[in-house]
CSV table of C-alpha atoms and ligand atoms in Angstrom, one decimal:
chain,number,residue,atom,x,y,z
A,1,UNK,CA,64.4,-27.4,-8.0
A,2,UNK,CA,66.4,-24.7,-6.3
A,3,UNK,CA,68.5,-25.6,-3.3
A,4,UNK,CA,71.1,-23.8,-1.3
A,5,UNK,CA,73.6,-26.4,-2.4
A,6,UNK,CA,73.6,-24.6,-5.8
A,7,UNK,CA,75.5,-21.9,-4.2
A,8,UNK,CA,78.2,-24.1,-2.6
A,9,UNK,CA,81.4,-23.2,-4.5
A,10,UNK,CA,83.6,-26.0,-2.7
A,11,UNK,CA,86.1,-27.4,-5.0
A,12,UNK,CA,86.0,-24.2,-7.2
A,13,UNK,CA,89.2,-21.8,-7.8
A,14,UNK,CA,88.5,-18.2,-7.9
A,15,UNK,CA,90.7,-15.2,-8.9
A,16,UNK,CA,89.7,-11.8,-7.8
A,17,UNK,CA,91.9,-8.9,-9.2
A,18,UNK,CA,92.1,-6.0,-6.8
A,19,UNK,CA,90.9,-8.6,-4.0
A,20,UNK,CA,92.9,-6.5,-1.4
A,21,UNK,CA,90.7,-3.4,-1.8
A,22,UNK,CA,87.1,-2.4,-1.0
A,23,UNK,CA,84.7,-4.1,-3.4
A,24,UNK,CA,87.3,-6.9,-4.3
A,25,UNK,CA,87.8,-7.7,-0.8
A,26,UNK,CA,84.0,-8.0,-0.2
A,27,UNK,CA,83.9,-10.3,-3.2
A,28,UNK,CA,86.9,-12.4,-2.1
A,29,UNK,CA,85.4,-12.9,1.2
A,30,UNK,CA,82.0,-13.9,-0.1
A,31,UNK,CA,83.5,-16.5,-2.6
A,32,UNK,CA,85.7,-17.8,0.3
A,33,UNK,CA,82.6,-18.0,2.5
A,34,UNK,CA,80.8,-20.1,-0.3
A,35,UNK,CA,83.5,-22.5,-0.2
A,36,UNK,CA,86.0,-21.5,-3.0
A,37,UNK,CA,89.6,-21.5,-2.9
A,38,UNK,CA,90.5,-17.7,-3.5
A,39,UNK,CA,93.5,-16.1,-5.0
A,40,UNK,CA,93.7,-12.2,-4.8
A,41,UNK,CA,95.8,-9.9,-6.8
A,42,UNK,CA,97.0,-6.3,-6.1
A,43,UNK,CA,100.0,-4.3,-6.2
A,44,UNK,CA,100.2,-3.6,-2.4
A,45,UNK,CA,101.9,-6.3,-0.3
A,46,UNK,CA,100.7,-5.1,3.0
A,47,UNK,CA,97.0,-4.8,1.8
A,48,UNK,CA,97.4,-8.3,0.1
A,49,UNK,CA,98.7,-10.0,3.5
A,50,UNK,CA,95.8,-8.3,5.5
A,51,UNK,CA,93.1,-9.7,3.3
A,52,UNK,CA,94.9,-13.0,2.9
A,53,UNK,CA,94.8,-13.4,6.7
A,54,UNK,CA,90.9,-12.7,6.7
A,55,UNK,CA,90.6,-15.3,3.9
A,56,UNK,CA,92.5,-18.0,5.7
A,57,UNK,CA,90.5,-17.1,8.9
A,58,UNK,CA,87.4,-18.3,6.9
A,59,UNK,CA,89.1,-21.7,6.6
A,60,UNK,CA,89.6,-22.3,2.9
A,61,UNK,CA,92.7,-22.3,0.7
A,62,UNK,CA,93.8,-18.8,-0.3
A,63,UNK,CA,96.8,-17.1,-1.8
A,64,UNK,CA,97.9,-13.4,-2.6
A,65,UNK,CA,99.9,-12.3,-5.5
A,66,UNK,CA,101.6,-8.9,-5.9
A,67,UNK,CA,100.7,-8.0,-9.5
A,68,UNK,CA,100.1,-5.1,-11.5
A,69,UNK,CA,97.3,-5.9,-13.9
A,70,UNK,CA,98.8,-3.4,-16.3
A,71,UNK,CA,101.9,-5.3,-16.6
A,72,UNK,CA,100.7,-7.7,-19.3
A,73,UNK,CA,103.8,-9.7,-19.7
A,74,UNK,CA,103.7,-10.8,-16.1
A,75,UNK,CA,100.1,-12.1,-16.2
A,76,UNK,CA,100.5,-15.5,-17.8
A,77,UNK,CA,103.1,-16.5,-15.1
A,78,UNK,CA,100.6,-15.0,-12.2
A,79,UNK,CA,97.8,-17.2,-13.6
A,80,UNK,CA,100.0,-20.3,-13.8
A,81,UNK,CA,101.1,-19.5,-10.2
A,82,UNK,CA,97.5,-19.7,-9.0
A,83,UNK,CA,97.0,-23.0,-11.1
A,84,UNK,CA,100.1,-24.5,-9.4
A,85,UNK,CA,99.1,-23.6,-6.0
A,86,UNK,CA,95.2,-23.8,-6.0
A,87,UNK,CA,94.3,-25.5,-9.3
A,88,UNK,CA,93.0,-24.1,-12.7
A,89,UNK,CA,90.8,-21.0,-12.3
A,90,UNK,CA,87.1,-21.7,-12.6
A,91,UNK,CA,85.9,-18.1,-11.5
A,92,UNK,CA,87.6,-14.9,-12.5
A,93,UNK,CA,86.5,-11.7,-11.2
A,94,UNK,CA,88.0,-8.7,-13.0
A,95,UNK,CA,87.6,-6.0,-10.4
A,96,UNK,CA,91.0,-4.1,-10.1
A,97,UNK,CA,90.8,-0.6,-11.1
A,98,UNK,CA,91.2,3.1,-10.3
A,99,UNK,CA,89.6,6.2,-11.3
A,100,UNK,CA,91.4,9.3,-12.5
A,101,UNK,CA,89.4,12.6,-12.3
A,102,UNK,CA,90.8,14.7,-15.0
A,103,UNK,CA,88.0,17.1,-15.4
A,104,UNK,CA,87.0,16.3,-18.9
A,105,UNK,CA,88.6,15.8,-22.3
A,106,UNK,CA,89.7,19.5,-22.6
A,107,UNK,CA,92.1,18.7,-19.6
A,108,UNK,CA,92.8,14.9,-19.8
A,109,UNK,CA,96.2,14.2,-21.2
A,110,UNK,CA,96.7,11.2,-23.8
A,111,UNK,CA,99.0,9.7,-21.0
A,112,UNK,CA,96.2,9.8,-18.6
A,113,UNK,CA,93.7,8.3,-21.0
A,114,UNK,CA,96.2,5.4,-21.9
A,115,UNK,CA,96.7,4.7,-18.3
A,116,UNK,CA,93.0,4.3,-17.3
A,117,UNK,CA,92.2,2.4,-20.5
A,118,UNK,CA,95.2,0.1,-19.7
A,119,UNK,CA,94.2,-0.3,-16.0
A,120,UNK,CA,90.4,-0.6,-16.4
A,121,UNK,CA,89.9,-2.2,-19.8
A,122,UNK,CA,93.0,-3.7,-21.3
A,123,UNK,CA,93.6,-5.7,-18.1
A,124,UNK,CA,90.2,-7.2,-18.4
A,125,UNK,CA,90.9,-8.4,-22.0
A,126,UNK,CA,94.4,-9.6,-21.1
A,127,UNK,CA,93.4,-11.7,-17.9
A,128,UNK,CA,90.1,-13.1,-19.5
A,129,UNK,CA,92.0,-14.1,-22.8
A,130,UNK,CA,94.6,-16.0,-20.6
A,131,UNK,CA,92.2,-17.6,-18.1
A,132,UNK,CA,89.5,-18.4,-20.7
A,133,UNK,CA,91.9,-20.6,-22.6
A,134,UNK,CA,92.2,-23.2,-19.7
A,135,UNK,CA,88.5,-22.7,-18.9
A,136,UNK,CA,87.6,-23.6,-22.5
A,137,UNK,CA,89.9,-26.6,-22.4
A,138,UNK,CA,87.8,-27.8,-19.5
A,139,UNK,CA,84.4,-26.7,-20.8
A,140,UNK,CA,83.6,-24.6,-17.5
A,141,UNK,CA,84.0,-21.2,-16.5
A,142,UNK,CA,82.6,-18.0,-14.9
A,143,UNK,CA,83.9,-14.6,-15.7
A,144,UNK,CA,82.6,-11.6,-13.8
A,145,UNK,CA,83.6,-8.0,-14.6
A,146,UNK,CA,83.2,-5.0,-12.5
A,147,UNK,CA,81.7,-2.1,-14.4
A,148,UNK,CA,80.3,1.1,-13.2
A,149,UNK,CA,77.2,3.4,-13.4
A,150,UNK,CA,79.6,5.1,-15.9
A,151,UNK,CA,79.4,2.1,-18.0
A,152,UNK,CA,75.9,3.5,-19.0
A,153,UNK,CA,76.2,7.3,-18.1
A,154,UNK,CA,78.4,9.7,-19.8
A,155,UNK,CA,80.8,11.8,-17.4
A,156,UNK,CA,82.2,15.2,-17.9
A,157,UNK,CA,84.9,14.7,-15.1
A,158,UNK,CA,86.1,11.0,-15.9
A,159,UNK,CA,85.9,10.5,-19.5
A,160,UNK,CA,88.5,7.7,-19.8
A,161,UNK,CA,87.0,5.9,-16.9
A,162,UNK,CA,83.6,6.0,-18.5
A,163,UNK,CA,84.9,4.9,-21.9
A,164,UNK,CA,86.8,2.0,-20.3
A,165,UNK,CA,83.8,1.1,-18.1
A,166,UNK,CA,81.5,1.2,-21.2
A,167,UNK,CA,84.0,-0.9,-23.0
A,168,UNK,CA,83.9,-3.5,-20.1
A,169,UNK,CA,80.1,-4.2,-20.7
A,170,UNK,CA,80.8,-4.7,-24.6
A,171,UNK,CA,83.7,-6.9,-24.0
A,172,UNK,CA,81.5,-8.9,-21.5
A,173,UNK,CA,78.7,-9.3,-24.3
A,174,UNK,CA,81.3,-10.2,-27.0
A,175,UNK,CA,83.1,-12.7,-24.7
A,176,UNK,CA,79.7,-14.3,-23.5
A,177,UNK,CA,78.8,-14.7,-27.3
A,178,UNK,CA,82.1,-16.3,-28.1
A,179,UNK,CA,82.6,-18.5,-25.1
A,180,UNK,CA,79.1,-19.9,-24.7
A,181,UNK,CA,79.9,-22.9,-26.7
A,182,UNK,CA,82.7,-23.8,-24.0
A,183,UNK,CA,80.0,-23.4,-21.2
A,184,UNK,CA,81.7,-20.2,-20.0
A,185,UNK,CA,79.3,-17.6,-18.7
A,186,UNK,CA,80.5,-13.9,-18.8
A,187,UNK,CA,78.5,-11.3,-16.9
A,188,UNK,CA,79.1,-7.8,-15.5
A,189,UNK,CA,78.2,-6.2,-12.3
A,190,UNK,CA,77.7,-2.5,-12.4
A,191,UNK,CA,78.2,-0.9,-8.9
A,192,UNK,CA,76.5,2.3,-7.8
A,193,UNK,CA,78.2,4.5,-5.3
A,194,UNK,CA,80.0,2.2,-2.8
A,195,UNK,CA,82.0,3.3,0.3
A,196,UNK,CA,85.6,2.4,-0.4
A,197,UNK,CA,89.0,4.0,-0.4
A,198,UNK,CA,88.3,5.1,-4.1
A,199,UNK,CA,85.2,7.1,-2.9
A,200,UNK,CA,86.1,8.2,0.6
A,201,UNK,CA,86.7,12.0,-0.4
A,202,UNK,CA,83.4,12.0,-2.5
A,203,UNK,CA,81.4,10.6,0.2
A,204,UNK,CA,82.9,13.1,2.8
A,205,UNK,CA,82.1,16.0,0.5
A,206,UNK,CA,78.9,17.7,-0.3
A,207,UNK,CA,78.5,15.5,-3.1
A,208,UNK,CA,78.1,12.5,-0.8
A,209,UNK,CA,74.8,13.9,0.4
A,210,UNK,CA,73.6,14.6,-3.2
A,211,UNK,CA,74.2,11.1,-4.0
A,212,UNK,CA,72.2,9.8,-0.9
A,213,UNK,CA,69.4,12.2,-2.0
A,214,UNK,CA,69.6,11.0,-5.6
A,215,UNK,CA,69.6,7.1,-4.6
A,216,UNK,CA,66.2,5.4,-4.0
A,217,UNK,CA,67.8,3.3,-1.2
A,218,UNK,CA,68.8,6.7,0.4
A,219,UNK,CA,72.4,5.4,1.3
A,220,UNK,CA,75.8,4.6,-0.1
A,221,UNK,CA,76.5,0.8,-0.8
A,222,UNK,CA,78.9,-1.4,1.1
A,223,UNK,CA,81.7,-3.6,-0.2
A,224,UNK,CA,80.2,-6.7,1.4
A,225,UNK,CA,77.0,-6.2,-0.8
A,226,UNK,CA,78.8,-7.7,-3.7
A,227,UNK,CA,79.4,-11.1,-2.1
A,228,UNK,CA,75.9,-12.2,-2.9
A,229,UNK,CA,75.7,-11.1,-6.5
A,230,UNK,CA,79.2,-12.5,-7.4
A,231,UNK,CA,78.4,-15.9,-5.6
A,232,UNK,CA,75.2,-16.0,-7.6
A,233,UNK,CA,77.0,-15.3,-10.9
A,234,UNK,CA,79.7,-17.8,-10.0
A,235,UNK,CA,77.3,-20.5,-9.1
A,236,UNK,CA,75.3,-23.1,-11.2
A,237,UNK,CA,72.2,-21.2,-10.3
A,238,UNK,CA,73.2,-18.7,-13.0
A,239,UNK,CA,74.2,-21.1,-15.8
A,240,UNK,CA,71.7,-19.7,-18.3
A,241,UNK,CA,72.7,-16.2,-17.6
A,242,UNK,CA,75.5,-14.7,-19.9
A,243,UNK,CA,76.2,-11.3,-21.2
A,244,UNK,CA,74.1,-9.6,-18.5
A,245,UNK,CA,75.0,-6.4,-16.5
A,246,UNK,CA,73.6,-6.6,-13.0
A,247,UNK,CA,73.2,-3.3,-11.4
A,248,UNK,CA,74.1,-3.1,-7.7
A,249,UNK,CA,73.3,0.4,-7.1
A,250,UNK,CA,70.4,0.9,-4.7
A,251,UNK,CA,68.4,2.0,-7.7
A,252,UNK,CA,70.6,4.9,-8.7
A,253,UNK,CA,70.5,4.3,-12.5
A,254,UNK,CA,66.7,3.9,-12.7
A,255,UNK,CA,65.5,6.9,-10.7
B,1,NDP,P1,89.6,0.5,-4.1
B,1,NDP,O1,90.5,1.7,-4.4
B,1,NDP,O2,89.1,0.3,-2.7
B,1,NDP,O3,90.2,-0.8,-4.6
B,1,NDP,C1,90.9,-0.9,-5.8
B,1,NDP,C2,91.5,-2.2,-6.0
B,1,NDP,O4,92.0,-2.3,-7.3
B,1,NDP,C3,92.7,-2.4,-4.9
B,1,NDP,O5,92.6,-3.6,-4.5
B,1,NDP,C4,94.0,-2.0,-5.8
B,1,NDP,O6,94.9,-2.8,-5.1
B,1,NDP,C5,93.5,-2.6,-7.1
B,1,NDP,N1,94.2,-2.1,-8.1
B,1,NDP,C6,94.0,-0.9,-8.9
B,1,NDP,N2,95.0,-0.7,-9.8
B,1,NDP,C7,95.7,-2.0,-10.0
B,1,NDP,C8,96.7,-2.5,-10.8
B,1,NDP,N3,97.0,-1.8,-11.8
B,1,NDP,N4,97.1,-3.8,-10.6
B,1,NDP,C9,96.6,-4.5,-9.6
B,1,NDP,N5,95.6,-4.2,-8.8
B,1,NDP,C10,95.2,-2.8,-8.9
B,1,NDP,O7,88.4,0.7,-5.1
B,1,NDP,P2,87.0,-0.1,-5.3
B,1,NDP,O8,86.9,-1.2,-4.4
B,1,NDP,O9,85.9,1.0,-5.0
B,1,NDP,O10,86.9,-0.3,-6.8
B,1,NDP,C11,86.9,-1.7,-7.3
B,1,NDP,C12,86.4,-1.8,-8.6
B,1,NDP,O11,85.0,-1.2,-8.6
B,1,NDP,C13,87.0,-0.8,-9.6
B,1,NDP,O12,87.1,-1.3,-10.9
B,1,NDP,C14,86.1,0.4,-9.7
B,1,NDP,O13,86.3,1.2,-10.9
B,1,NDP,C15,84.9,-0.2,-9.5
B,1,NDP,N6,83.7,0.6,-9.1
B,1,NDP,C16,83.7,1.2,-7.8
B,1,NDP,C17,82.8,2.0,-7.4
B,1,NDP,C18,82.6,2.7,-6.1
B,1,NDP,O14,81.7,3.6,-5.7
B,1,NDP,N7,83.4,2.3,-5.1
B,1,NDP,C19,81.6,2.3,-8.3
B,1,NDP,C20,81.7,1.8,-9.6
B,1,NDP,C21,82.6,0.9,-10.0
B,1,NDP,P3,96.5,-2.1,-5.1
B,1,NDP,O15,96.3,-0.8,-4.7
B,1,NDP,O16,97.2,-3.1,-4.2
B,1,NDP,O17,97.0,-2.2,-6.4
């Protein structure tokens, strides 16, 4: 039987990377609203503190860490800091990331390539590896990775981003297969076009209107529309779902 209690995340500890930004903030507030204690990670202390205040206003326990997810040597200590303050992580949302519009592989430098793969894909591997160890020991875990429409589509403008996001769904499937025996579910969410700092310029340009015309829902998505999908994938309501990629795109990818 389904009950709303299934979506109650009280007693659970969540870590949201990039939780101080657009989609990550929407996810962090959603998880806190469902009762989880939430840690956010980002590089910018001011943005961290602003979202931390919003999380605390919801009433639960929260913390914010200034961490660069590409600084891999710092990640074990950061995860330990969350465990010390909030408890072992039950829900990991790998959301942090940036795009670099290089204009295609003829223009993209090897340095740009490495930086985006590091930022968007290697960070997911590193943090999942660290957090999954304690999840496996406790026989419980939910890992949710944020991909993109470019996990599926090719792109002439952002090849490293598209390659990294494609890698995210393959890594999601591989982790789902491996970690199932430890009762850890690993799923991906693929956002369509969402209004955030990352997309402000695109939305304001002519392309913003082209995107609306191309999207069956006929609008851009909002960051707060990721709360529901993530709470679902973090809850017991999705215990038999693993390795899936859930598109949150207003139908963009199927039209
Ligand atoms: P924003 O630019 O609004 O937020 C990005 C977040 O990632 C910020 O919190 C930023 O924090 C954090 N971040 C970036 N790099 C690092 C890093 N090296 N270490 C730690 N934190 C980092 O973007 P969105 O909210 O739009 O994007 C969130 C995710 O969603 C990304 O993975 C993006 O690729 C994906 N996505 C977004 C879409 C959209 O249309 N907006 C579409 C498809 C996917 P700080 O600056 O403090 O480091």
